[in-house]
XYZ file of N, CA and C in Angstrom:
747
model
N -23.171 13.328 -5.900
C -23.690 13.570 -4.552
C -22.873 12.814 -3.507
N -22.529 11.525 -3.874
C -21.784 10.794 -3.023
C -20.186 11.366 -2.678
N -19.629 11.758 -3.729
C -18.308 12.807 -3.415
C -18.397 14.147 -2.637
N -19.667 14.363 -2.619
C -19.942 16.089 -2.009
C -19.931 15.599 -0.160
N -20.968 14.479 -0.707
C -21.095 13.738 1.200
C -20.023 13.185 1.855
N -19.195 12.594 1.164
C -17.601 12.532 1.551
C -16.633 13.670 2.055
N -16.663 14.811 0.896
C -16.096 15.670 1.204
C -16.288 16.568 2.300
N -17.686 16.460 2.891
C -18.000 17.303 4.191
C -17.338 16.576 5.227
N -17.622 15.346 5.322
C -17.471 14.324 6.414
C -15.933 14.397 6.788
N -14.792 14.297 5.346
C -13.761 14.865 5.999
C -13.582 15.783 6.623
N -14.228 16.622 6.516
C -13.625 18.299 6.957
C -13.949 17.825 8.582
N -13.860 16.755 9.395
C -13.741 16.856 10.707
C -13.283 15.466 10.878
N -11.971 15.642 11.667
C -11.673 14.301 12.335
C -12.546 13.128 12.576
N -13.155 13.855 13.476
C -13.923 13.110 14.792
C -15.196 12.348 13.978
N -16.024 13.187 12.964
C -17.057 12.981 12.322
C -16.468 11.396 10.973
N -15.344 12.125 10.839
C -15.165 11.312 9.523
C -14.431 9.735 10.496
N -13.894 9.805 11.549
C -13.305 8.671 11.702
C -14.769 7.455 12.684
N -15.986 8.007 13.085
C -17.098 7.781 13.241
C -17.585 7.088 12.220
N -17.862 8.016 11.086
C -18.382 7.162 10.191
C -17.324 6.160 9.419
N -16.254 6.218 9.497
C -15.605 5.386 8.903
C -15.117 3.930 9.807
N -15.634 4.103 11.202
C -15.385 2.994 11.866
C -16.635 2.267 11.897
N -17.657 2.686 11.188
C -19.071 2.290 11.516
C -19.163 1.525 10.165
N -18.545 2.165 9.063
C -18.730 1.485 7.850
C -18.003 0.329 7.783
N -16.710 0.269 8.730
C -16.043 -0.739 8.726
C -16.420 -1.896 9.207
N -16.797 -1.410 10.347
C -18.041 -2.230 11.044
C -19.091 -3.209 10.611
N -19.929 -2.531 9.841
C -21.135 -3.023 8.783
C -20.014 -3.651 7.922
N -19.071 -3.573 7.653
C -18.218 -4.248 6.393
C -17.938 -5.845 6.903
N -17.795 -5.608 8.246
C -17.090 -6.733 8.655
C -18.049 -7.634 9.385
N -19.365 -7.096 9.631
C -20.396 -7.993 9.727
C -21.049 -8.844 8.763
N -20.870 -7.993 7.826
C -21.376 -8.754 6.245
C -20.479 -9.920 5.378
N -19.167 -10.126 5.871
C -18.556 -10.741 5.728
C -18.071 -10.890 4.316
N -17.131 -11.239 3.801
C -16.781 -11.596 2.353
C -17.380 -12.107 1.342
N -17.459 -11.703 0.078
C -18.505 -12.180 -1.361
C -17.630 -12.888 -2.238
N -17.997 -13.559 -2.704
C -17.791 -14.048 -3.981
C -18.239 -12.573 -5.686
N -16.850 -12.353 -5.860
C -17.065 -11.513 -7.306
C -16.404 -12.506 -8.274
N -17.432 -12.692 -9.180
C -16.919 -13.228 -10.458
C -16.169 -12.777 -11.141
N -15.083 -13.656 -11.638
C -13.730 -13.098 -12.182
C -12.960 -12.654 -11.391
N -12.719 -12.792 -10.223
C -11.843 -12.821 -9.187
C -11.295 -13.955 -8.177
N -10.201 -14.475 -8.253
C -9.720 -15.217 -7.394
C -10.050 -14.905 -5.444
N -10.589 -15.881 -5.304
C -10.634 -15.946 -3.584
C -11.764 -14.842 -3.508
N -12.178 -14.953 -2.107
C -13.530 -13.788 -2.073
C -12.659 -13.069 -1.976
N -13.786 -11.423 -2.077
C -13.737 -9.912 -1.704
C -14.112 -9.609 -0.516
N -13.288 -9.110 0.456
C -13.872 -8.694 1.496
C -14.922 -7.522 1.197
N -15.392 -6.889 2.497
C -16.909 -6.102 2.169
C -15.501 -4.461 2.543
N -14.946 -4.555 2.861
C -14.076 -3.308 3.360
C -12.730 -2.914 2.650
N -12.720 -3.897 1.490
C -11.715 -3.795 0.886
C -12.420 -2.700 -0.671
N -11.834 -1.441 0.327
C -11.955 -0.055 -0.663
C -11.404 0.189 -1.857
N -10.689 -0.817 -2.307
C -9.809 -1.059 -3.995
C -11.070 -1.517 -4.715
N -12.143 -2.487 -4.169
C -12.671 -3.172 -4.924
C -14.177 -2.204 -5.188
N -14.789 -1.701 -6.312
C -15.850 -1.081 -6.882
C -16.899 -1.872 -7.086
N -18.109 -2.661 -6.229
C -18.925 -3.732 -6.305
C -19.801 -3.450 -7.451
N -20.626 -4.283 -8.416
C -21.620 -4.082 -9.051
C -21.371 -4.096 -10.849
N -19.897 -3.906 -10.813
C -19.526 -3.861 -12.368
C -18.413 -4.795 -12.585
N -18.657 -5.383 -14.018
C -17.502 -5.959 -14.491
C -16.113 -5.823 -14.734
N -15.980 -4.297 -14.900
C -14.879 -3.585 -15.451
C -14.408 -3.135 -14.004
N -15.211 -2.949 -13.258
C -14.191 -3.028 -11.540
C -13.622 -4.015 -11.307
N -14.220 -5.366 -11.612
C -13.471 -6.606 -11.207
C -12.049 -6.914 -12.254
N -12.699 -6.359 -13.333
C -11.389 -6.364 -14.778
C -9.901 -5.674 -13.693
N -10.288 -4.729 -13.732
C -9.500 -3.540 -13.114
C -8.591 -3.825 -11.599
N -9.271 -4.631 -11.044
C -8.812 -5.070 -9.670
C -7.868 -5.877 -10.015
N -7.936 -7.115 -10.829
C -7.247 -8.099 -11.294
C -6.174 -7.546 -12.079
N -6.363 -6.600 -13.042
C -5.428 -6.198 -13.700
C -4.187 -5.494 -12.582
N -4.602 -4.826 -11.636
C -3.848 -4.238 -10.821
C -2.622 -5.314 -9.844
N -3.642 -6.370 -9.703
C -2.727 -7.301 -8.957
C -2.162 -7.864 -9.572
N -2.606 -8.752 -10.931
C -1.435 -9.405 -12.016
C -0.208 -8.452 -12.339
N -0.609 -7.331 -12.786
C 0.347 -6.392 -13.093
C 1.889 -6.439 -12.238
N 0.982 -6.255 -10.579
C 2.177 -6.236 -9.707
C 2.978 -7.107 -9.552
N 2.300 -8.115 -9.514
C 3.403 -9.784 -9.905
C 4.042 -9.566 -10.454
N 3.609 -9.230 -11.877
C 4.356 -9.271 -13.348
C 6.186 -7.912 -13.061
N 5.282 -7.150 -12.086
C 6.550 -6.495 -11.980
C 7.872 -6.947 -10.654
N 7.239 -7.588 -9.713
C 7.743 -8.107 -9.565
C 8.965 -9.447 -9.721
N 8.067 -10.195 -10.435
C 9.024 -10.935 -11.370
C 10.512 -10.898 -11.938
N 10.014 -9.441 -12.934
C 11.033 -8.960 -13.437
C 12.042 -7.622 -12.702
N 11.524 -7.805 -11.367
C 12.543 -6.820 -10.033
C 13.635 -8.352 -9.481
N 12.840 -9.427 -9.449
C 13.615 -10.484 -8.749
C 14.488 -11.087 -10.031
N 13.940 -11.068 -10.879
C 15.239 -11.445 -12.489
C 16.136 -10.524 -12.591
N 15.732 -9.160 -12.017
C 17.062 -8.227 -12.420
C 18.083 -8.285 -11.534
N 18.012 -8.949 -10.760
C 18.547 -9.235 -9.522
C 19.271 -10.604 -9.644
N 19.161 -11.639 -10.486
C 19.328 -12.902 -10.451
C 18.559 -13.665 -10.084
N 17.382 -13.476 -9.820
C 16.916 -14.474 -8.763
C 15.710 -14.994 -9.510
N 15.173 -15.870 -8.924
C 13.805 -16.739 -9.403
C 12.596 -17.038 -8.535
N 11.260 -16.758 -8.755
C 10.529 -17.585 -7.715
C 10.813 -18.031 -6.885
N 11.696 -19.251 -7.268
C 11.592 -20.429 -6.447
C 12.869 -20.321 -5.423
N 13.832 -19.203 -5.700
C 14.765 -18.745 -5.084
C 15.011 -17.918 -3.721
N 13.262 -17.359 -3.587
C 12.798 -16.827 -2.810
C 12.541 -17.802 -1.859
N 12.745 -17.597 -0.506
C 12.795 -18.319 0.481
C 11.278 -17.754 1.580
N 11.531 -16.557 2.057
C 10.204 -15.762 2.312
C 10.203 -14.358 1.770
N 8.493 -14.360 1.836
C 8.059 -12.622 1.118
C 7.392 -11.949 2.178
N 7.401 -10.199 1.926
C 6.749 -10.007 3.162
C 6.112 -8.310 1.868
N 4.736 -8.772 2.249
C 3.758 -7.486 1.648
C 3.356 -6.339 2.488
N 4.389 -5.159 2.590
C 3.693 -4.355 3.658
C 2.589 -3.374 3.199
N 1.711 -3.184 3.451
C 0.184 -2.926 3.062
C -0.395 -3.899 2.129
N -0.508 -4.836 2.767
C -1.396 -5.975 1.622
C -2.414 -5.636 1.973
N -3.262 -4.594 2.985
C -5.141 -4.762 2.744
C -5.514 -5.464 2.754
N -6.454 -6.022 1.807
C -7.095 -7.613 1.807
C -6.948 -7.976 0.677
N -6.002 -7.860 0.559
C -5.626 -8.886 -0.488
C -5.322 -8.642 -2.069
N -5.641 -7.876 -2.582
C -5.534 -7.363 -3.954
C -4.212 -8.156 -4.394
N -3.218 -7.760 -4.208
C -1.986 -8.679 -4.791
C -2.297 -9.962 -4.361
N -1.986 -10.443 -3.035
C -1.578 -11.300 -2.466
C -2.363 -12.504 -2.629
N -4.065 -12.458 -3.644
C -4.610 -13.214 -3.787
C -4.286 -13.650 -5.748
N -3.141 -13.089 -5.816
C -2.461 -13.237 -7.210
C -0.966 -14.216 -6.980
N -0.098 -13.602 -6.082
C 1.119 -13.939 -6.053
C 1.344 -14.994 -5.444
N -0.042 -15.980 -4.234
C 0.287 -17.141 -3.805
C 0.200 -18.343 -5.062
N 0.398 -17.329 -6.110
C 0.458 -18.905 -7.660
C 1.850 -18.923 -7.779
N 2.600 -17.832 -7.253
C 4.260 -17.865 -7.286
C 4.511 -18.563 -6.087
N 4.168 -17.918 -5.333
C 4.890 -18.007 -3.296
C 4.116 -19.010 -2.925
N 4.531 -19.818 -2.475
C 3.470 -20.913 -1.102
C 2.866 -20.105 -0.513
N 1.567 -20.017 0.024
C 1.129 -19.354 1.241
C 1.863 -19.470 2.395
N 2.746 -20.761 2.827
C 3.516 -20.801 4.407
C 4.523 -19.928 4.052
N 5.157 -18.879 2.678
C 6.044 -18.617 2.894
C 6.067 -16.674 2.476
N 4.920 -16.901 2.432
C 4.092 -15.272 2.238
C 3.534 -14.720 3.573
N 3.963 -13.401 3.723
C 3.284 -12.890 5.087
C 2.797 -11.351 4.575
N 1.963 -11.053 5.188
C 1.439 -9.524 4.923
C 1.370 -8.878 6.162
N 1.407 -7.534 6.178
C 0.725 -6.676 7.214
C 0.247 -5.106 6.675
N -0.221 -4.540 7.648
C -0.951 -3.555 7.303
C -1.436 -2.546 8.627
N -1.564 -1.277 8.366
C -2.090 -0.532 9.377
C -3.652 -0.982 10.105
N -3.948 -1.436 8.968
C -5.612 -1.923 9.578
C -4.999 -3.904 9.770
N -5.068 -4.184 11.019
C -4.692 -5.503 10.920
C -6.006 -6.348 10.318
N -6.920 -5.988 10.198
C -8.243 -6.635 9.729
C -7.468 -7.489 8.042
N -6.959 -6.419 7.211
C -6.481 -6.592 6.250
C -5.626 -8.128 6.592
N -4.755 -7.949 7.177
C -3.540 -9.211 7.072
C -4.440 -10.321 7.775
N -5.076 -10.386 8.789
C -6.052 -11.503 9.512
C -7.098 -12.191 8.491
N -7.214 -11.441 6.897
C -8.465 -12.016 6.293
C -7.545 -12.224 5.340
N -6.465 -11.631 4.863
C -5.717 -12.714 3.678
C -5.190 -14.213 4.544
N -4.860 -14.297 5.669
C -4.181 -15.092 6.216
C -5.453 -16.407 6.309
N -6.669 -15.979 6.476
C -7.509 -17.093 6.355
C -8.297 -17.263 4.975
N -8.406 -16.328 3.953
C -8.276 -16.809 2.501
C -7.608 -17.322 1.757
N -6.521 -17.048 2.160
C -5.471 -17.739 1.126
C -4.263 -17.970 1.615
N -3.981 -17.981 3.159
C -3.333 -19.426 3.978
C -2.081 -18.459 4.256
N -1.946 -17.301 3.970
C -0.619 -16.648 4.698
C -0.664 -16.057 5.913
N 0.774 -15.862 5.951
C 1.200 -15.429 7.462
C 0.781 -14.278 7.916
N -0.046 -13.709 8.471
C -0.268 -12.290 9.257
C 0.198 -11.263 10.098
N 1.013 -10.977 10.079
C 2.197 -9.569 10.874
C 0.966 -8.552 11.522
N 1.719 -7.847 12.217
C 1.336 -6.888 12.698
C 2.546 -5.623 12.371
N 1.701 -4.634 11.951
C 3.025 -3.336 11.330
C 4.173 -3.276 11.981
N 4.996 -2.825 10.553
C 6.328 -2.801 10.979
C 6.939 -2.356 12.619
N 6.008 -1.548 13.111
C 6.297 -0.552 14.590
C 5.997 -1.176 15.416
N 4.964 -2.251 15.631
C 4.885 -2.774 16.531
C 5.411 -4.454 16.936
N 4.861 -4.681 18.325
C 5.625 -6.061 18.871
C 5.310 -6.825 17.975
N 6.424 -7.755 17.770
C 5.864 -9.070 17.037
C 6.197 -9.062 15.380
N 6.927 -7.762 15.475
C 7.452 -7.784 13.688
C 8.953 -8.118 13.845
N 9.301 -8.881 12.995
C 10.540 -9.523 12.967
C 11.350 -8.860 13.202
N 12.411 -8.741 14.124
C 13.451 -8.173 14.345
C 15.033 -8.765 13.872
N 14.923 -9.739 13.351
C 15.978 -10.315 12.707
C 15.530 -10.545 11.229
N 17.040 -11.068 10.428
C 16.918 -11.139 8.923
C 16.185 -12.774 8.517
N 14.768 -12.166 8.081
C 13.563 -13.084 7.827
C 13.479 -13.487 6.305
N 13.448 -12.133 5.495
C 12.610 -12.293 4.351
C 14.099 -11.825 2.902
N 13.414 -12.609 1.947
C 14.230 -12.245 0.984
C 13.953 -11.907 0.033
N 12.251 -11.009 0.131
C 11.865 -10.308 -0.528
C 10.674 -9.295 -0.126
N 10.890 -8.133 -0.067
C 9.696 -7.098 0.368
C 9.158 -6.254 -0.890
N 8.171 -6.032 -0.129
C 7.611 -5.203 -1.050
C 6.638 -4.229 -0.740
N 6.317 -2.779 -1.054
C 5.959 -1.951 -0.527
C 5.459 -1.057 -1.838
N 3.853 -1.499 -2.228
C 3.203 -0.554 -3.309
C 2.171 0.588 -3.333
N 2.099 1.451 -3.352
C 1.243 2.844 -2.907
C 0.918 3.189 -1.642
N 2.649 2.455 -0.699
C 2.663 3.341 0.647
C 3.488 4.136 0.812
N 4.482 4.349 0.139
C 4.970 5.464 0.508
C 5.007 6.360 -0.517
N 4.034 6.516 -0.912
C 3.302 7.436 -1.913
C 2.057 8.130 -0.828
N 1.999 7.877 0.539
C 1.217 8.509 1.494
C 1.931 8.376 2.700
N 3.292 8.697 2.736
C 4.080 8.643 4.161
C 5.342 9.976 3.711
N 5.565 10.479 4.882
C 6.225 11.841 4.917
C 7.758 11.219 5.051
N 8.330 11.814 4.721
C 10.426 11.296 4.218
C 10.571 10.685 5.563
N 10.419 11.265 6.799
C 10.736 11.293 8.189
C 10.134 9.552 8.605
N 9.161 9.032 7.974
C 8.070 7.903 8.274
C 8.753 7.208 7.359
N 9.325 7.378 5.809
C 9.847 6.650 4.939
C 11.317 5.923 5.507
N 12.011 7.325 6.380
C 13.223 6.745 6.561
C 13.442 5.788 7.616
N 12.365 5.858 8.607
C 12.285 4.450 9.611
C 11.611 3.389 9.317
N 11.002 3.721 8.263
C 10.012 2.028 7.685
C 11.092 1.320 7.024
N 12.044 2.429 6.566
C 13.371 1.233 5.581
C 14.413 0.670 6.912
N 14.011 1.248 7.936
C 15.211 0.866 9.002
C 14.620 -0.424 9.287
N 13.206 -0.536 9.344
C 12.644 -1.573 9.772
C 12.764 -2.899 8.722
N 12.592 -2.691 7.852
C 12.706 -3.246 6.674
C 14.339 -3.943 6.550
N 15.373 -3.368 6.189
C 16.350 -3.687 6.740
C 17.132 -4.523 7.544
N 16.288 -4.086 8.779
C 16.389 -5.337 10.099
C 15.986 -6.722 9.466
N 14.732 -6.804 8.802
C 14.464 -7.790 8.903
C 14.584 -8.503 7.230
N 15.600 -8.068 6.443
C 15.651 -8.817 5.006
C 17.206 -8.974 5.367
N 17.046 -10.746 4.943
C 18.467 -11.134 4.761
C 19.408 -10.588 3.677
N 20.492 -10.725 3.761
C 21.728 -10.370 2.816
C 21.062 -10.468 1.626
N 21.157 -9.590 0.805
C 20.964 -9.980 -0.960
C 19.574 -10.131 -1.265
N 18.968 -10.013 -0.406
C 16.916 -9.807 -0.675
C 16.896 -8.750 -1.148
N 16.039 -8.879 -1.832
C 15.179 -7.450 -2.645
C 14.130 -7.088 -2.292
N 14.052 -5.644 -2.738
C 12.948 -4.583 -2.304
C 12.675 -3.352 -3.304
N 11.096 -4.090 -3.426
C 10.864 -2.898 -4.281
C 9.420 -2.270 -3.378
N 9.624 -0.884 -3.962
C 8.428 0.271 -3.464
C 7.762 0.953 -4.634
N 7.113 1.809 -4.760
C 6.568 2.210 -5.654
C 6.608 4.129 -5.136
N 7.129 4.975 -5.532
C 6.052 6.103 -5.329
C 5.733 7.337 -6.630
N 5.202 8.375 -6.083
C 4.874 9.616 -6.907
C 5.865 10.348 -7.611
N 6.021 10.174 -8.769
C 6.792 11.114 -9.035
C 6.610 12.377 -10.283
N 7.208 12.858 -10.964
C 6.790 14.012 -11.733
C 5.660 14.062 -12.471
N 5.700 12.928 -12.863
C 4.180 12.303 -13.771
C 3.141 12.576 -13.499
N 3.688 11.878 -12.111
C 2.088 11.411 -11.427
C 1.535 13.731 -10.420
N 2.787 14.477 -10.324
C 2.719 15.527 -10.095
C 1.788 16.375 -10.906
N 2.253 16.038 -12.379
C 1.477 16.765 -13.430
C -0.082 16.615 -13.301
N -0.481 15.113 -12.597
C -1.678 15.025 -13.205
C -2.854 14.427 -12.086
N -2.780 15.523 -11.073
C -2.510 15.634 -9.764
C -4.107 15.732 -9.521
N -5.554 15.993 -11.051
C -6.634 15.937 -11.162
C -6.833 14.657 -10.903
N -6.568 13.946 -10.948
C -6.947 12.359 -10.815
C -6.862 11.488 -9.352
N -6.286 12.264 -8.563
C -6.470 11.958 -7.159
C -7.528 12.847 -6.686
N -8.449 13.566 -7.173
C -9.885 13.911 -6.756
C -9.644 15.207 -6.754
N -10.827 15.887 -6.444
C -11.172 17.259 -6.716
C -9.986 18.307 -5.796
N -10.047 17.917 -4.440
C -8.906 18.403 -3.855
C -7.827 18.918 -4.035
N -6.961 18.144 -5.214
C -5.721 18.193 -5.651
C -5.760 19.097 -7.212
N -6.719 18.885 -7.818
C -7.087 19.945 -9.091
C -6.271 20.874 -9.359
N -6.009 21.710 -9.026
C -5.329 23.446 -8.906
C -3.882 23.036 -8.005
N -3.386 21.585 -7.274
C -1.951 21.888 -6.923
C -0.941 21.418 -7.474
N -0.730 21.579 -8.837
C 0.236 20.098 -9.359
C 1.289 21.444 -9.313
N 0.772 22.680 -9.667
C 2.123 24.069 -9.514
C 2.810 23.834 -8.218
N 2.006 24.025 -7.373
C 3.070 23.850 -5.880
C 3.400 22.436 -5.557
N 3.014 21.741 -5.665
C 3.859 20.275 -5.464
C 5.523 20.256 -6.168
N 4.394 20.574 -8.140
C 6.181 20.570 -8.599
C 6.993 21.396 -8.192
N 6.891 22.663 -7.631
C 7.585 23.719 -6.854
C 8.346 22.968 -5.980
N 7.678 22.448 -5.024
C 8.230 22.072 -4.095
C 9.352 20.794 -3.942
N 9.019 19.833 -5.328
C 9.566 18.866 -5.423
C 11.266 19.377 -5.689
N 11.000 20.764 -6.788
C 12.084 21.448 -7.704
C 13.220 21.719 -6.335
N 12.667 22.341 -5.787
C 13.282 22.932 -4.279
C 13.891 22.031 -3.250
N 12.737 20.902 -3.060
C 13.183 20.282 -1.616
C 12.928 18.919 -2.076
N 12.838 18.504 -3.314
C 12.800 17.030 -3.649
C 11.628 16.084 -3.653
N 10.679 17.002 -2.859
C 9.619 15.879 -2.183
C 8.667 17.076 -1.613
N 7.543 16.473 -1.515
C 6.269 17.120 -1.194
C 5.051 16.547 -0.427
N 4.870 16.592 0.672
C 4.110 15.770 1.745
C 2.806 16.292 2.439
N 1.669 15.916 2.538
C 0.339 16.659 2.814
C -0.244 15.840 3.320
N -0.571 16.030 4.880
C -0.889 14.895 5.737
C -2.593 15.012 5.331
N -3.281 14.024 5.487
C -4.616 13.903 5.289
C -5.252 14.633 6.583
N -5.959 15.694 6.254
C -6.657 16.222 7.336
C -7.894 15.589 8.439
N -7.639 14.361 7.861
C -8.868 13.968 9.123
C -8.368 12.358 9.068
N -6.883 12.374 8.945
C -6.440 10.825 9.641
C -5.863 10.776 10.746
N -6.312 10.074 11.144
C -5.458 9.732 12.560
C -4.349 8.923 12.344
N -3.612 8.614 11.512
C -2.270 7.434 11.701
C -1.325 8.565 10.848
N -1.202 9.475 10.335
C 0.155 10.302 9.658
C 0.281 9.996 8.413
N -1.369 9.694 7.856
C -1.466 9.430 6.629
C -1.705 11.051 5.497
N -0.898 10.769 4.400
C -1.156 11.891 3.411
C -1.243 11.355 2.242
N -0.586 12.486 1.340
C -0.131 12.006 -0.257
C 1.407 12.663 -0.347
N 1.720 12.006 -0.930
C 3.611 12.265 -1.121
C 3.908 12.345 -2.702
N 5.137 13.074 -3.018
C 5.951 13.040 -4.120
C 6.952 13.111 -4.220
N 7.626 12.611 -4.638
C 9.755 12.886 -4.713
C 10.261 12.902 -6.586
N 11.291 13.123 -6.307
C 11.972 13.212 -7.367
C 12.988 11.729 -6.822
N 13.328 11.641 -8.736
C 14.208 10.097 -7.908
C 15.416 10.329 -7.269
N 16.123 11.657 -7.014
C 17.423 12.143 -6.579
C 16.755 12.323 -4.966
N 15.713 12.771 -4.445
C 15.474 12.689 -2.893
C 15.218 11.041 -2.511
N 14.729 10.226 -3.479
C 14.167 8.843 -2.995
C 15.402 8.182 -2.341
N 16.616 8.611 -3.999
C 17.997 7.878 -3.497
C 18.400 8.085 -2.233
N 18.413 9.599 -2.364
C 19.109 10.233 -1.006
C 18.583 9.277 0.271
N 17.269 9.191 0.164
C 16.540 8.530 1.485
C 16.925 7.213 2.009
N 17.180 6.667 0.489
C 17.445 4.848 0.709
C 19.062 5.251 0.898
N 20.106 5.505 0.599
C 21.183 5.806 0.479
C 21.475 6.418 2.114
N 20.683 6.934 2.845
C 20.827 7.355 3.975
C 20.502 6.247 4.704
N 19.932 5.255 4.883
C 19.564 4.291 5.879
C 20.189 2.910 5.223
N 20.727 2.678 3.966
C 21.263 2.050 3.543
C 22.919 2.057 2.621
N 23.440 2.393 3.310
C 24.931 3.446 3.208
C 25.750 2.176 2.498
N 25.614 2.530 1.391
C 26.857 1.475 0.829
C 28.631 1.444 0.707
């Protein structure tokens, strides 16, 4: 019942961004919990986290250790070490899911996050002592070479090639010589099995992979967001192309 009441509410901008500023609202009046088996509180708006079960909190944790863990071994393939890292910068940290994992690597003075919802970066920054940005597009994001390590996980897996290729310009600007960067997105796999991002997607994994076959990549803006949010897919020959275009070796 709760997916059926969702699914109406999208079908209108105006309706769905109402109730979703209202829930945010009530989220942020209620303020942050304590979940057992989780490092640092849970915010009340942080939509990763499934309240009431154990195996949500299993699951949350597993997601953020994981990302460390891959991280790690992105900065070893590279040469580099922890402690080699000078600053990090998390673009979509939310509230925290990684970032209340990786300050056991990073100092908090030397970790910064941001995010489309600045709520996200303002409540890791007073849980667990890091720096708070404001998105890449706007004033106040570094315009010189800052960081010597970024990172970017299930966002551009919802941003269109055109949005991908100026977030790396931005990105760019601001990572010194020889920093690393890793992203994460969609690719054939995740095309095939296209039931698991919700009822919506069920019946399109044919035209996505079509489209991927053809034009590399496949982009579907969310019908009732307001920021140019979708779901995305590439093949790794369009990803290159993309980074290879804004980063011309």
């Amino acid at each position: 019942m709760r997916r059926k009441v969702l699914s109406a509410i999208k079908r209108s901008k105006i309706v769905y961004g109402l109730a979703r500023s209202l829930r945010f609202a009530w989220g942020s009046l209620l303020g942050p919990r304590s979940v057992s088996g989780i490092p640092g509180r849970v915010h009340r708006n942080d939509t990763m986290m499934s309240y009431g079960s154990e195996k949500a909190a299993a699951s949350y944790n597993r997601v953020g250790t994981s990302v460390v863990q891959i991280l790690e071994e992105s900065i070893a393939s590279c040469g580099r070490q922890w402690g080699e890292i000078g600053k990090a910068l998390e673009i979509g940290c939310n509230y925290g899911r990684i970032v209340r994992h990786i300050v056991t690597k990073i100092e908090p003075a030397r970790m910064y996050g941001c995010d489309i919802l600045d709520e996200g970066p303002k409540f890791c920054s007073m849980e667990f002592g890091i720096n708070a940005l404001p998105p890449t597009y706007a004033e106040g994001f570094p315009k010189k070479p800052v960081f010597d390590l970024v990172y970017l996980i299930s966002v551009f897996t919802h941003l269109s090639d055109a949005v991908i290729g100026r977030l790396l310009q931005d990105i760019g600007i601001s990572m010194r010589s020889g920093g690393v960067l890793v992203f994460t997105t969609h690719g054939p796999v995740s095309a095939s099995k296209v039931e698991m991002y919700g009822s919506y997607w069920a019946n399109r994994s044919d035209e996505i992979i079509c489209a991927m076959d053809e034009d590399g990549s496949f982009f579907e803006e969310y019908s009732y967001s307001a920021d140019s949010l979708g779901m995305s897919w590439h093949t790794e020959d369009r990803i290159n192309y993309i980074v290879s275009s804004v980063y011309p070796t």
